[in-house]
XYZ file of C-alpha atoms in Angstrom:
595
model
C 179.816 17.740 -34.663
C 176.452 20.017 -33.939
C 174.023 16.690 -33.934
C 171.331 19.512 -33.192
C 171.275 21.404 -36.186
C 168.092 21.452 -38.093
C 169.306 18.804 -40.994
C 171.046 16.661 -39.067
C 168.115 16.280 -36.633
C 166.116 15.679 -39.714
C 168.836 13.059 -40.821
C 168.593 11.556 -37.158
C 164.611 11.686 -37.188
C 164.379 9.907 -40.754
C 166.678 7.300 -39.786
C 165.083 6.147 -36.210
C 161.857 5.707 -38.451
C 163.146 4.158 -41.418
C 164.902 1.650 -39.223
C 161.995 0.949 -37.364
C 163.345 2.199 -34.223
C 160.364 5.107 -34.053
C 156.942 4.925 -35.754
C 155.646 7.987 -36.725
C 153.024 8.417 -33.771
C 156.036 8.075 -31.250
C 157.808 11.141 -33.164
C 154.442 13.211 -32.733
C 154.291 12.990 -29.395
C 158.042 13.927 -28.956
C 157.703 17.165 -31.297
C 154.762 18.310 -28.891
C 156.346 17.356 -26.148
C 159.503 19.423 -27.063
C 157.629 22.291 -28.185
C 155.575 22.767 -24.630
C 158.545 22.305 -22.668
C 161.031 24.040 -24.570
C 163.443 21.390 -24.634
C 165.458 20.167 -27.650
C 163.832 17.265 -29.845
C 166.553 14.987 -29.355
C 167.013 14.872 -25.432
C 163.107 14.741 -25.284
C 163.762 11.058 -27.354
C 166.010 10.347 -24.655
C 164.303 11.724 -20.965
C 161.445 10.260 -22.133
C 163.218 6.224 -23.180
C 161.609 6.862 -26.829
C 165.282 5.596 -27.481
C 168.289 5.401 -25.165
C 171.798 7.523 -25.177
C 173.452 4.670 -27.066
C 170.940 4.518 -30.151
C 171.050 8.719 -30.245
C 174.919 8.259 -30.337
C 174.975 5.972 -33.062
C 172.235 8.043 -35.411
C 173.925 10.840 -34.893
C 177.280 9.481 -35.802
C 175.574 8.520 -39.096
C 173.680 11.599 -39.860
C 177.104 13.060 -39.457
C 179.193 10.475 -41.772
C 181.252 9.836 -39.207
C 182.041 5.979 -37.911
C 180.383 4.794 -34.920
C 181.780 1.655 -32.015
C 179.340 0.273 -29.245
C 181.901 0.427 -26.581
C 179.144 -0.181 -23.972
C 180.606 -4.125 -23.459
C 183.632 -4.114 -25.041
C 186.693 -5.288 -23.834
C 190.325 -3.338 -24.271
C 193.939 -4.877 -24.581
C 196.331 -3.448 -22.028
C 198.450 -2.499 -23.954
C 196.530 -0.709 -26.252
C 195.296 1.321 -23.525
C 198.848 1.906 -22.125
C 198.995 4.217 -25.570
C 197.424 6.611 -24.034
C 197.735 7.668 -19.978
C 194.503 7.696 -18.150
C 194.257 11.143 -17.424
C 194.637 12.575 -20.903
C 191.853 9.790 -21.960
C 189.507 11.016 -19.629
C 190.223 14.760 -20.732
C 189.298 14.207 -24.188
C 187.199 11.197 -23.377
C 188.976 9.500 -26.182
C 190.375 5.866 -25.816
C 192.239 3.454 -28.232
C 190.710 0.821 -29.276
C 193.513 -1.511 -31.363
C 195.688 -1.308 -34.629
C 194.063 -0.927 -37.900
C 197.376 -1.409 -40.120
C 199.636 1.361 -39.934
C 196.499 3.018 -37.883
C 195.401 3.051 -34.268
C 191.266 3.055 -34.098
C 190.527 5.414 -31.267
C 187.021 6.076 -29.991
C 186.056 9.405 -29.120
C 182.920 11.676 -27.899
C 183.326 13.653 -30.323
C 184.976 12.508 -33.691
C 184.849 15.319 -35.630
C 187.144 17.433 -33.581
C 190.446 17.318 -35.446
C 192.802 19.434 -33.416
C 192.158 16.789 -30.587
C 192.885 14.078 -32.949
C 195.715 15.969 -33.984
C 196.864 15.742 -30.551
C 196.130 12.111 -29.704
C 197.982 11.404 -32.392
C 201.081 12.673 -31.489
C 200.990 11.622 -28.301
C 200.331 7.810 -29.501
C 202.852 8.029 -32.262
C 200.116 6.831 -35.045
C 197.888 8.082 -37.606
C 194.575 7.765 -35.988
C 191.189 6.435 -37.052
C 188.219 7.961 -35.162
C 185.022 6.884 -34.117
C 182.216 7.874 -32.144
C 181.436 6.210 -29.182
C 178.886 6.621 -26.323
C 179.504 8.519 -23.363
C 178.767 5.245 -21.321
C 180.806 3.144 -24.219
C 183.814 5.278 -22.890
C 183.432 5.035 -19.582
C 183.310 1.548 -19.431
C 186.548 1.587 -21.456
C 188.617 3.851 -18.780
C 187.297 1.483 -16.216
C 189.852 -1.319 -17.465
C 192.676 0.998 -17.101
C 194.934 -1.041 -14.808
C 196.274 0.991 -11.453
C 199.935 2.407 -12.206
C 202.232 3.158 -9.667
C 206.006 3.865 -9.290
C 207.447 1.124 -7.062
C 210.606 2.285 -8.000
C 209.765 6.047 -7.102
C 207.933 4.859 -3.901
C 211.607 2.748 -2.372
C 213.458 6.162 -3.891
C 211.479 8.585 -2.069
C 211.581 6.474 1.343
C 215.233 6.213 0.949
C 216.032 9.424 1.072
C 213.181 11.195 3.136
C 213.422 10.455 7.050
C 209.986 10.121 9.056
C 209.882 13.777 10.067
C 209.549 14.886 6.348
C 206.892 12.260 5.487
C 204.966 13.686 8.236
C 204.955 17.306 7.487
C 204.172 16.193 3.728
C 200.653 16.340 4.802
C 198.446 18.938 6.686
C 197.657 16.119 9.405
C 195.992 19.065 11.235
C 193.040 18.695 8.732
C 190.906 15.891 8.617
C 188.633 16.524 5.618
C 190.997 16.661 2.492
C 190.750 17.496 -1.255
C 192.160 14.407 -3.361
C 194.073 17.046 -5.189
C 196.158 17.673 -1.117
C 196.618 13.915 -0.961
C 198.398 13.559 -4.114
C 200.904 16.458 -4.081
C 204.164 14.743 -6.183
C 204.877 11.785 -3.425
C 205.187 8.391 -5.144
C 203.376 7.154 -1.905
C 200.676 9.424 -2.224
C 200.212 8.875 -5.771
C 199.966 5.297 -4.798
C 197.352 5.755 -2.220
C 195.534 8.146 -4.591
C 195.367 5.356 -7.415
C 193.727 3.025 -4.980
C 191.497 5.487 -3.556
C 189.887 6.560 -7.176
C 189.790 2.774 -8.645
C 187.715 2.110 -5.222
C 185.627 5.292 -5.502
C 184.921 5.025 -9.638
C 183.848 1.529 -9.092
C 181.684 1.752 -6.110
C 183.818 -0.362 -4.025
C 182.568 -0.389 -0.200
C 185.688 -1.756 1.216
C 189.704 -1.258 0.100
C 191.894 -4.369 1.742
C 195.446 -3.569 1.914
C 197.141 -7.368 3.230
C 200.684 -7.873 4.029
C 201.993 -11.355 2.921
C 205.768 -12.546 3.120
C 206.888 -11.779 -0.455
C 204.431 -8.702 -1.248
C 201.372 -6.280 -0.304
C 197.846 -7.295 -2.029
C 195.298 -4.342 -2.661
C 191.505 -5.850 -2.811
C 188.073 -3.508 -2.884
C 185.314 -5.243 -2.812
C 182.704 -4.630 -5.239
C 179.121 -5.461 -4.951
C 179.549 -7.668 -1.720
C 182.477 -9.645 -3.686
C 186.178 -8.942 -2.892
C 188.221 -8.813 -5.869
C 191.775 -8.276 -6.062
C 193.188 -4.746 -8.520
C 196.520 -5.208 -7.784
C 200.042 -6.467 -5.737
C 202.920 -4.066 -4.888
C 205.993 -5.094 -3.993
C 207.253 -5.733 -0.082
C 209.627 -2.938 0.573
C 206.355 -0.667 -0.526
C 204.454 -1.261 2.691
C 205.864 0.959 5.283
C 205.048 3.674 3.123
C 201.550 3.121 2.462
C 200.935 2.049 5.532
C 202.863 5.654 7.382
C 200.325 7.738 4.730
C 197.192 6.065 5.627
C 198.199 6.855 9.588
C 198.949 10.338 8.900
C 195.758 11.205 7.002
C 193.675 9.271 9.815
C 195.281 10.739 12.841
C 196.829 7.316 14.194
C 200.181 6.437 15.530
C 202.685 6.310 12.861
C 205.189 4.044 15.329
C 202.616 2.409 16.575
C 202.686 -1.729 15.332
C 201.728 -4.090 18.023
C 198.247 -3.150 18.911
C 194.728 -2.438 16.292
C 193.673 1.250 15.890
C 191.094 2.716 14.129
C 190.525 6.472 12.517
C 189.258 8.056 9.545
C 189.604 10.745 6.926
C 187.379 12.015 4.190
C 188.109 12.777 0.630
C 186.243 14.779 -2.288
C 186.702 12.664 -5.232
C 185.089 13.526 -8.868
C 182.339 15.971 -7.048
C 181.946 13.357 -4.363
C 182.443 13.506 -0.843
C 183.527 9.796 0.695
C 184.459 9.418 4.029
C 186.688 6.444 5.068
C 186.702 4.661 8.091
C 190.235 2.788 8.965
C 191.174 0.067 10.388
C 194.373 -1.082 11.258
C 195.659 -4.487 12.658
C 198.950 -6.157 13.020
C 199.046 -9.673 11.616
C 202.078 -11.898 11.118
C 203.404 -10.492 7.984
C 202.687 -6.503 9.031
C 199.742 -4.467 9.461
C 196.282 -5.270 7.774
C 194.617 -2.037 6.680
C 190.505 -2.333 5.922
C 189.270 1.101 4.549
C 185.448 1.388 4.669
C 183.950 3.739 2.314
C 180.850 5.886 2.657
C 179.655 7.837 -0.325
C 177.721 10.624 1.656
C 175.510 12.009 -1.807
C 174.273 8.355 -1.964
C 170.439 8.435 -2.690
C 168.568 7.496 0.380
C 166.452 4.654 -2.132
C 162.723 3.888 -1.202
C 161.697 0.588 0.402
C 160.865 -0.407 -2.862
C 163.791 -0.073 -3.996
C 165.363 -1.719 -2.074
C 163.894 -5.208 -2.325
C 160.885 -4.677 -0.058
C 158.020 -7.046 -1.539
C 154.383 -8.435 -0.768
C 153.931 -9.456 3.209
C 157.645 -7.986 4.198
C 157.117 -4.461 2.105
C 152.858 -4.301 3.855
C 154.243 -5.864 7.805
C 157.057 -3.118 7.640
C 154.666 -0.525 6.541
C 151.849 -1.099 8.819
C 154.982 -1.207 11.750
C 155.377 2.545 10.644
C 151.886 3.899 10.987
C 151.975 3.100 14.599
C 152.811 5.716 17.072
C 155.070 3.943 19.517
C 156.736 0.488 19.685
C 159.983 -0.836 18.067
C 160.880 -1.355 14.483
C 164.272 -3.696 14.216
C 166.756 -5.141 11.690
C 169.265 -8.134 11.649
C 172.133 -8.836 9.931
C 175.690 -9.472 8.915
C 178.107 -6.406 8.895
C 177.326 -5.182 5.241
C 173.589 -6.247 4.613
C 171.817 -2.860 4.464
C 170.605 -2.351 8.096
C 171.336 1.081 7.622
C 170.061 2.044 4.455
C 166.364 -0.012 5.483
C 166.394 2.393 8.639
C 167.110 5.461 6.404
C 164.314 4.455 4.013
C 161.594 4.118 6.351
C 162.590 7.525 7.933
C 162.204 8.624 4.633
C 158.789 7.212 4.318
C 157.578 8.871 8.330
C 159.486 11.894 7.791
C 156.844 15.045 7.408
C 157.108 18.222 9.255
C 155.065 17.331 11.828
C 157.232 14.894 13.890
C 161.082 15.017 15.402
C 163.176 12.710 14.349
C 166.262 12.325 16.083
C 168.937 9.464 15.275
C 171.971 8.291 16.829
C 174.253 6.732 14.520
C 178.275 5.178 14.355
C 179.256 6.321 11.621
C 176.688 9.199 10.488
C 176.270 7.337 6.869
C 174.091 9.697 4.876
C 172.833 13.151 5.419
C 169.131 13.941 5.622
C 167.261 17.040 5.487
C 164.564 17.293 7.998
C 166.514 14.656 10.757
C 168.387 15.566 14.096
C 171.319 13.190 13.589
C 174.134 12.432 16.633
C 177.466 11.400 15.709
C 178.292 8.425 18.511
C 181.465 9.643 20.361
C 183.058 6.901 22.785
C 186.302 9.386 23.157
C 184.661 11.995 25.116
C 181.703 9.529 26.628
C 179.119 9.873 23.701
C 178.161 5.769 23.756
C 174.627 4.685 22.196
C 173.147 4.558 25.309
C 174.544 7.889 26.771
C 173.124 9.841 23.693
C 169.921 7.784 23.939
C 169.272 9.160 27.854
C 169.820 13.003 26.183
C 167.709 12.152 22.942
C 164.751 11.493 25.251
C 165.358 14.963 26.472
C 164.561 16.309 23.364
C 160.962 15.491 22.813
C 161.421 13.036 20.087
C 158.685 12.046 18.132
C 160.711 9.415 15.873
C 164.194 7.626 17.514
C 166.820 5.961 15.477
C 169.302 3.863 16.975
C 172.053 2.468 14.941
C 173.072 -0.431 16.962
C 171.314 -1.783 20.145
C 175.254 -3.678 21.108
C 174.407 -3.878 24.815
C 172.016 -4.273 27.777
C 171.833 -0.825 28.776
C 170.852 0.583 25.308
C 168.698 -2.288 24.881
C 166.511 -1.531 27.842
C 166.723 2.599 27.199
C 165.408 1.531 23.526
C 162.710 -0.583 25.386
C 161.618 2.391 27.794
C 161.283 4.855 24.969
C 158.955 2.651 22.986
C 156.910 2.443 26.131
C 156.562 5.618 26.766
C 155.330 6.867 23.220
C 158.034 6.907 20.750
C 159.096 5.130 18.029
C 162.255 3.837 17.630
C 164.305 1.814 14.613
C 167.174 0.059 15.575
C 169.575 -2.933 14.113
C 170.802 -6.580 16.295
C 173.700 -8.731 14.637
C 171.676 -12.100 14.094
C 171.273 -14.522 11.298
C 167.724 -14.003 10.763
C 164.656 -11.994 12.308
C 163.193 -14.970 14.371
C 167.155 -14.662 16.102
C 166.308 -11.010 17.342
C 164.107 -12.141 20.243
C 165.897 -14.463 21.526
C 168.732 -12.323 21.077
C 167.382 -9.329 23.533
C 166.536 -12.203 26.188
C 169.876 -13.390 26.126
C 170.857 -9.557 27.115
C 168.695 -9.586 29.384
C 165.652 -7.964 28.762
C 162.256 -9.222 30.475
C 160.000 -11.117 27.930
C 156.859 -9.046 28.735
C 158.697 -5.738 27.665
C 159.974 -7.860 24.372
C 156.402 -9.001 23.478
C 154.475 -5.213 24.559
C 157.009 -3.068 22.660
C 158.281 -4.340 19.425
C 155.985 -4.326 16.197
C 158.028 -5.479 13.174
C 161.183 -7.424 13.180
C 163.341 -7.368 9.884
C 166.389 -9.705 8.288
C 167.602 -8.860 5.851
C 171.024 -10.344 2.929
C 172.175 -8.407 0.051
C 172.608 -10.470 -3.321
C 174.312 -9.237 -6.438
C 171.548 -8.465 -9.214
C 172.050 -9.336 -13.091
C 173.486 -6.916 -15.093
C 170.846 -5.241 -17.679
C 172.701 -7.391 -20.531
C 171.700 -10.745 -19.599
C 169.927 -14.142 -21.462
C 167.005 -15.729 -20.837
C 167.731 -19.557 -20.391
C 165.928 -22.577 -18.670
C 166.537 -23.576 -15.273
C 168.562 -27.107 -15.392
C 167.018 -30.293 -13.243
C 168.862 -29.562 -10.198
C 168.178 -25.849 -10.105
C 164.155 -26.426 -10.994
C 164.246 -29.511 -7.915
C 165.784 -26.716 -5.767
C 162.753 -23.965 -6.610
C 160.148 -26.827 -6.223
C 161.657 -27.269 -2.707
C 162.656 -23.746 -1.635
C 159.302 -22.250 -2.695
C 157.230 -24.623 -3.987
C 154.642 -24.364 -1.541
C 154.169 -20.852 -2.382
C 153.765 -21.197 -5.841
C 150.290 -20.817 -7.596
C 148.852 -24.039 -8.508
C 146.777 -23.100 -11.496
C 146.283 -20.083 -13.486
C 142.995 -18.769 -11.606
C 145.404 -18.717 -8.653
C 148.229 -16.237 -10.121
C 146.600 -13.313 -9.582
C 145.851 -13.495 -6.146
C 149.086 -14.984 -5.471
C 151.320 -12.076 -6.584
C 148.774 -9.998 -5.484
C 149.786 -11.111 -1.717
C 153.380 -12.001 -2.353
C 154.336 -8.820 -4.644
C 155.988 -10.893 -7.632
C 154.896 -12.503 -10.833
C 155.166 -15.851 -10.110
C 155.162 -18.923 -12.513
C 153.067 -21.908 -11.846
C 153.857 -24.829 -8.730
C 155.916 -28.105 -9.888
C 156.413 -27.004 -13.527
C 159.143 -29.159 -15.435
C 160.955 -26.103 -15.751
C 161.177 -22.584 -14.909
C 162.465 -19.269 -16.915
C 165.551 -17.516 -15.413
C 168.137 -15.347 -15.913
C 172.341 -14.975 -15.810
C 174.106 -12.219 -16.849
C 176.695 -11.483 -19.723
C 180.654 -11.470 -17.642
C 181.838 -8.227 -18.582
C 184.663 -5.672 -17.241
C 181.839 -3.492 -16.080
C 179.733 -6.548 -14.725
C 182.625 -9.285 -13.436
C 180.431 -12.533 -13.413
C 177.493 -11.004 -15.085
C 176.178 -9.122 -12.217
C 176.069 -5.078 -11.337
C 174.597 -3.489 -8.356
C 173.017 -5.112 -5.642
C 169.372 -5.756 -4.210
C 168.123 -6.942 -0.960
C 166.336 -10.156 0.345
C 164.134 -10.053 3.017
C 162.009 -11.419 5.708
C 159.659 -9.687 8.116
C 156.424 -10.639 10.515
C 154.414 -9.217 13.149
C 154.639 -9.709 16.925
C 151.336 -11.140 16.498
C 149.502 -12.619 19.888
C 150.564 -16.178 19.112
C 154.494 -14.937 18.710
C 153.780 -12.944 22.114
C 153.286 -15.914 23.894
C 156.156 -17.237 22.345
C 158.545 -14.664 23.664
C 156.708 -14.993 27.531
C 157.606 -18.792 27.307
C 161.138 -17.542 26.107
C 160.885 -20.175 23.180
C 164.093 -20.361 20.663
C 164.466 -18.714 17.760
C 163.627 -21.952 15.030
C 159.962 -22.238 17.645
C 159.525 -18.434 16.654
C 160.188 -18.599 13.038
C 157.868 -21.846 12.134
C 155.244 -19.472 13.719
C 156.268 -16.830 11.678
C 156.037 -19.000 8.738
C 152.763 -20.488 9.357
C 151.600 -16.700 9.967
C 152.421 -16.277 6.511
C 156.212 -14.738 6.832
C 158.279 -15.108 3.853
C 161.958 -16.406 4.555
C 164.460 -14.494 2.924
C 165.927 -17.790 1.357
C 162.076 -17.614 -0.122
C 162.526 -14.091 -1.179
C 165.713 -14.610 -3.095
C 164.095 -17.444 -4.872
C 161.470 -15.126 -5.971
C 163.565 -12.487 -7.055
C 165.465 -14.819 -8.837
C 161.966 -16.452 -10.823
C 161.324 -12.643 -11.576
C 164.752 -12.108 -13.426
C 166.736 -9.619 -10.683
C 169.520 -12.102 -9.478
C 170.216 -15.726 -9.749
C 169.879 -18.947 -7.711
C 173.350 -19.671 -7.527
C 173.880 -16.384 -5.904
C 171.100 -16.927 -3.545
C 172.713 -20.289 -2.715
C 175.581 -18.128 -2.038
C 174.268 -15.633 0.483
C 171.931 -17.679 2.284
C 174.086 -20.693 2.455
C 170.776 -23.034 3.018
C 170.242 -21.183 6.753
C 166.640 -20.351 6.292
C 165.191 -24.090 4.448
C-alpha cells in the first residue's frame, strides 16, 4: 500500500484529528516542519513523537481499508507459529496469528501485497486473512519462535563423520567468522547457530550450555536474569561441545582441565565477540559464552543511572587533573560501561587517553586502547609500566587484580595522570580497605584517589506498566530504607530533588505511588532493559584520616553517609518512587547489604 500518496495522507491527517489524536495546531507545526526540511509529512509525525510508529501503522491501515492487529504485546500459540518457518516469516515479515474458520489470520507489514499472500498461503495450506501489523508488533511476534534443531540429524551426522572431518568442517585458521561460515549444512552447526541468534536477537549477555545426567540445558541470561530456551538431548553434547572448541581455538580432546578462548561472529549487521569458557563438571563440560555487542552505544552517565550527589561527586572527580577515579562490583554490574562513559565525558582533542582493558569491550574513536595479553607477557601491570611511556594524559585500567598494578596505578596518579580503574567489592566504602589489604600504604590511598564508585544493575519496568499503591509492608520498607531522605513538607521538595536528582514524594506518607510492569514475551516479569544503582563520595579530609587509621570499611561508609553519600540500596529506592524499576527487584539485587 503507498500510505504516502497525497489522499491517503489526507485520509491519515483527517483521522489523527478527528480522533483526537492531533489538534489542528500540532498538524501546523508538522506541515512547516516538513516543508523546511524536506522530509515527508508522515515520518515528521513520527521523528518528532507527534504520534508513535504504532498509531501511524494503524491510520494508515485504515486510510487504506485494510484490517489492522496491535501485535506490540501479543502473545502467539506454538503451533500456530510452527505454520510458518522462521526464516520465511522474517522475509516477508508476515506471521500467523490463529484460525479464523476455514482461515488462518496472518499479520503482515504490508497487507496489500497479494502475490506474497499468495505465497504464504500455499506454504500454510490455508486461505489467508491479512492484516497490518507494526513493524515492532512483528518483531515481538518472531521473538516467541521456539529454537528448532535436528537431534536426530545432530546423532546422524556424528555417527557417521569421524573427528578429523568435524575438524576440517570449519576454517579453525580464522578467528573472526561470518554466521553464514558457522552454519554451512552441519546439524551441529545449525544447532550452535540457533543458540547463538536467540542469544544475540534478545540481548542476552551470557549463553549457559550445562551437562546434567539425562540431558544438556541451554540458558542466556537476559537482563541480569538467567532463563532457560531450551534442553537437547544427552547423546547431543559431544557435538556441541567439539564445535564450540573448534571455533575458539581450544583442545578438542581436552576434558579434565578448564580452558578458555573466544571467537567473534557478525550476526544481523552486528559484530559480537564471545568469550568461552569451558569447565569439566561431573556430568561433562560446562560451557559459559560471554557476549559483547561491539556497536553498543557508549550511553552517558545519565543514562546510566547517575543521579544528584553520585552523578555531581563523579563529575567534580573528572575535572581534576590527576588522582584516581574507581568502581566496585560484582562480575556483571557495569564497571565497564561507567569507565567508558566518563571517558566519554573527558575525551576532547586535547588530552591522550590510553586504556588497558581484558576484554577490549567497545570501540572508541579518539582512545589508545591495549588488548591485555597474558600469553605473550601483556599482564595489567606490564602494559601499565609501557602506557606511562606514552605520555598519557588520561589512564584506564580495567581491573586493578593485584599488588603490583595497584601500586603502578597509585604512582601514575601521583605523578599527574588520571587514571579509572575497577576493584571486586560489595560496595565503595569496601574499596579502601580493599587496596590496604593488598598492600598499599594508607598515605598513598588517602593523597591519590578522588571518587570511589559502587555500583548494581536492576531490571527497569517495561514502558507498558500500571500505576498501583505500594502495600503496608512495601510503604514500612521505603519509610525505613529512605525515609530520612524524604522531604518533610512541600516547601522542602524542591530543594530536596534539587540535591538528590529525583522527584521525590513526601516523608512517612500512608502510602506511596509505584510501578510494576505488564509480563509479556518481550518483557518476562514485566521488566525490559536494565538501569544502574549507585553510590559515590569524596575522599574528603575526615575519610582521609580514616584510611591513615586503616579503619574498616562499615567506619568508612557511616562517614560517607553522614557526608551526605547516598547508598545504592537508597538509590534503588528512589528509582523505584520515580517509576524506573521496582522494590522487589531492589530487594533482589541489594539483598539488604547496604541498610
Amino acid at each position: 500500500m503507498n500510505i504516502l500518496s497525497e489522499d491517503i495522507q489526507q485520509k491519515i491527517e483527517e483521522s489523527l484529528v478527528n480522533d483526537g489524536v492531533l489538534n489542528s495546531d500540532q498538524v501546523s507545526e508538522a506541515h512547516q516542519k516538513s516543508e523546511s526540511s524536506g522530509q515527508p509529512f508522515l515520518s515528521v509525525l513520527v521523528e518528532e513523537h507527534y504520534i508513535d510508529n504504532e498509531q501511524l501503522t494503524k491510520y494508515s491501515a485504515l486510510a487504506n481499508d485494510l484490517p489492522y492487529v496491535n501485535l506490540k504485546d501479543a502473545y502467539i500459540d506454538q503451533k500456530y507459529l510452527d505454520l510458518l518457518p522462521k526464516d520465511i516469516a522474517e522475509h516477508y515479515m508476515a506471521v500467523p496469528l490463529g484460525e479464523m474458520g476455514n482461515r488462518m489470520a496472518i499479520a503482515m507489514l504490508d497487507a496489500s501485497n497479494l502475490q506474497a499472500i499468495d505465497f504464504l498461503s500455499n506454504k500454510i495450506g490455508k486461505p489467508l486473512k491479512a492484516y497490518v501489523a507494526s513493524e515492532e508488533g512483528i518483531i515481538n511476534v518472531l521473538k516467541q519462535y521456539k529454537i528448532k534443531i535436528d537431534d536426530q540429524g545432530i546423532r546422524d551426522s556424528e555417527d557417521n563423520t569421524d573427528q578429523n572431518v568435524l575438524e576440517s568442517s570449519l576454517d579453525v585458521g580464522s578467528n573472526k567468522q561470518s554466521i553464514q561460515d558457522i552454519v554451512q549444512d552441519s546439524p551441529v552447526s545449525k544447532a550452535l547457530n540457533s543458540i547463538l541468534e536467540y542469544a544475540v536477537t534478545n540481548l542476552a549477555s551470557d549463553i549457559h550450555i550445562e551437562p546434567y545426567e539425562t540431558d544438556l540445558k541451554i540458558r542466556v541470561r537476559v537482563d541480569g536474569v538467567l532463563r532457560e530456551i531450551m534442553k537437547l538431548p544427552k547423546s547431543v553434547e559431544p557435538a556441541i561441545v567439539s564445535r564450540i572448541k573448534i571455533l575458539s581455538n581450544l583442545k578438542i580432546d581436552e576434558h579434565r582441565i578448564p580452558q578458555d578462548g573466544e571467537f567473534s561472529i557478525n550476526l544481523k549487521n552486528r559484530n559480537v565477540d564471545l568469550r568461552i569458557s569451558i569447565s569439566p563438571v561431573v556430568w561433562g563440560e560446562q560451557i559459559v559464552m560471554r557476549l559483547l555487542d561491539k556497536t553498543a552505544i557508549i550511553l552517558k552517565l545519565e543514562d546510566m543511572g547517575y543521579r544528584g550527589r553520585s552523578l555531581n561527586y563523579v563529575r567534580q572527580g573528572l575535572k581534576a587533573s590527576n588522582g584516581m577515579i574507581l568502581t566496585s562490583g560484582p562480575t556483571g554490574s557495569g564497571k565497564s560501561t561507567s569507565m567508558y562513559a566518563m571517558l566519554q565525558e573527558v575525551k576532547n582533542d586535547t588530552v591522550n587517553i590510553v586504556t588497558l582493558e581484558d576484554p577490549v569491550e567497545y570501540k572508541m574513536d579518539g582512545v589508545n586502547q591495549i588488548q591485555v595479553n597474558n600469553d605473550v607477557g601483556l599482564t595489567f601491570s606490564s602494559g601499565l609500566r609501557s602506557i606511562l611511556r606514552q605520555d598519557p594524559d588520561i589512564v584506564m585500567v580495567g581491573e586493578i587484580r593485584d599488588k603490583e598494578t595497584a601500586e603502578l596505578a597509585i604512582q601514575a596518579a601521583l605523578t599527574g595522570h588520571l587514571v579509572f580503574s575497577t576493584l571486586h567489592t560489595n560496595s565503595a566504602a569496601g574499596i579502601l580497605p580493599r587496596l590496604l589489604d593488598m598492600g598499599i600504604e594508607p598515605f598513598l590511598i588517602a593523597s591519590t584517589i578522588r571518587v570511589v564508585i559502587g555500583q548494581r544493575l536492576v531490571r527497569r519496568v517495561s514502558e507498558e506498566n500500571i500505576k498501583y499503591s505500594s502495600s503496608p509492608t512495601e510503604t514500612a520498607a521505603i519509610i525505613k530504607t529512605v525515609g530520612r531522605l524524604l522531604p518533610k513538607n512541600q516547601a522542602d521538595i524542591a530543594r530536596y530533588e534539587k540535591v538528590l536528582g529525583y522527584n521525590l514524594p513526601l516523608a512517612n506518607q500512608k502510602e506511596y505511588q509505584l510501578v510494576k510492569g505488564k509480563d509479556s514475551p518481550g518483557s518476562p516479569g514485566g521488566y525490559k532493559g536494565r538501569i544502574g544503582i549507585f553510590e559515590a563520595f569524596e575522599i574528603t579530609p575526615n575519610i582521609q584520616n580514616l584510611i591513615l587509621k586503616r579503619s574498616t570499611s562499615d567506619q568508612i561508609e557511616q562517614m560517607a553517609r553522614k557526608e551526605g553519600m547516598v547508598t545504592m540500596r537508597e538509590d534503588g529506592y528512589f528509582k523505584a518512587l520515580s517509576g524506573l524499576t521496582t522494590i522487589s527487584e531492589i530487594d533482589r539485587v541489594s539483598s539488604g547489604d547496604f541498610d
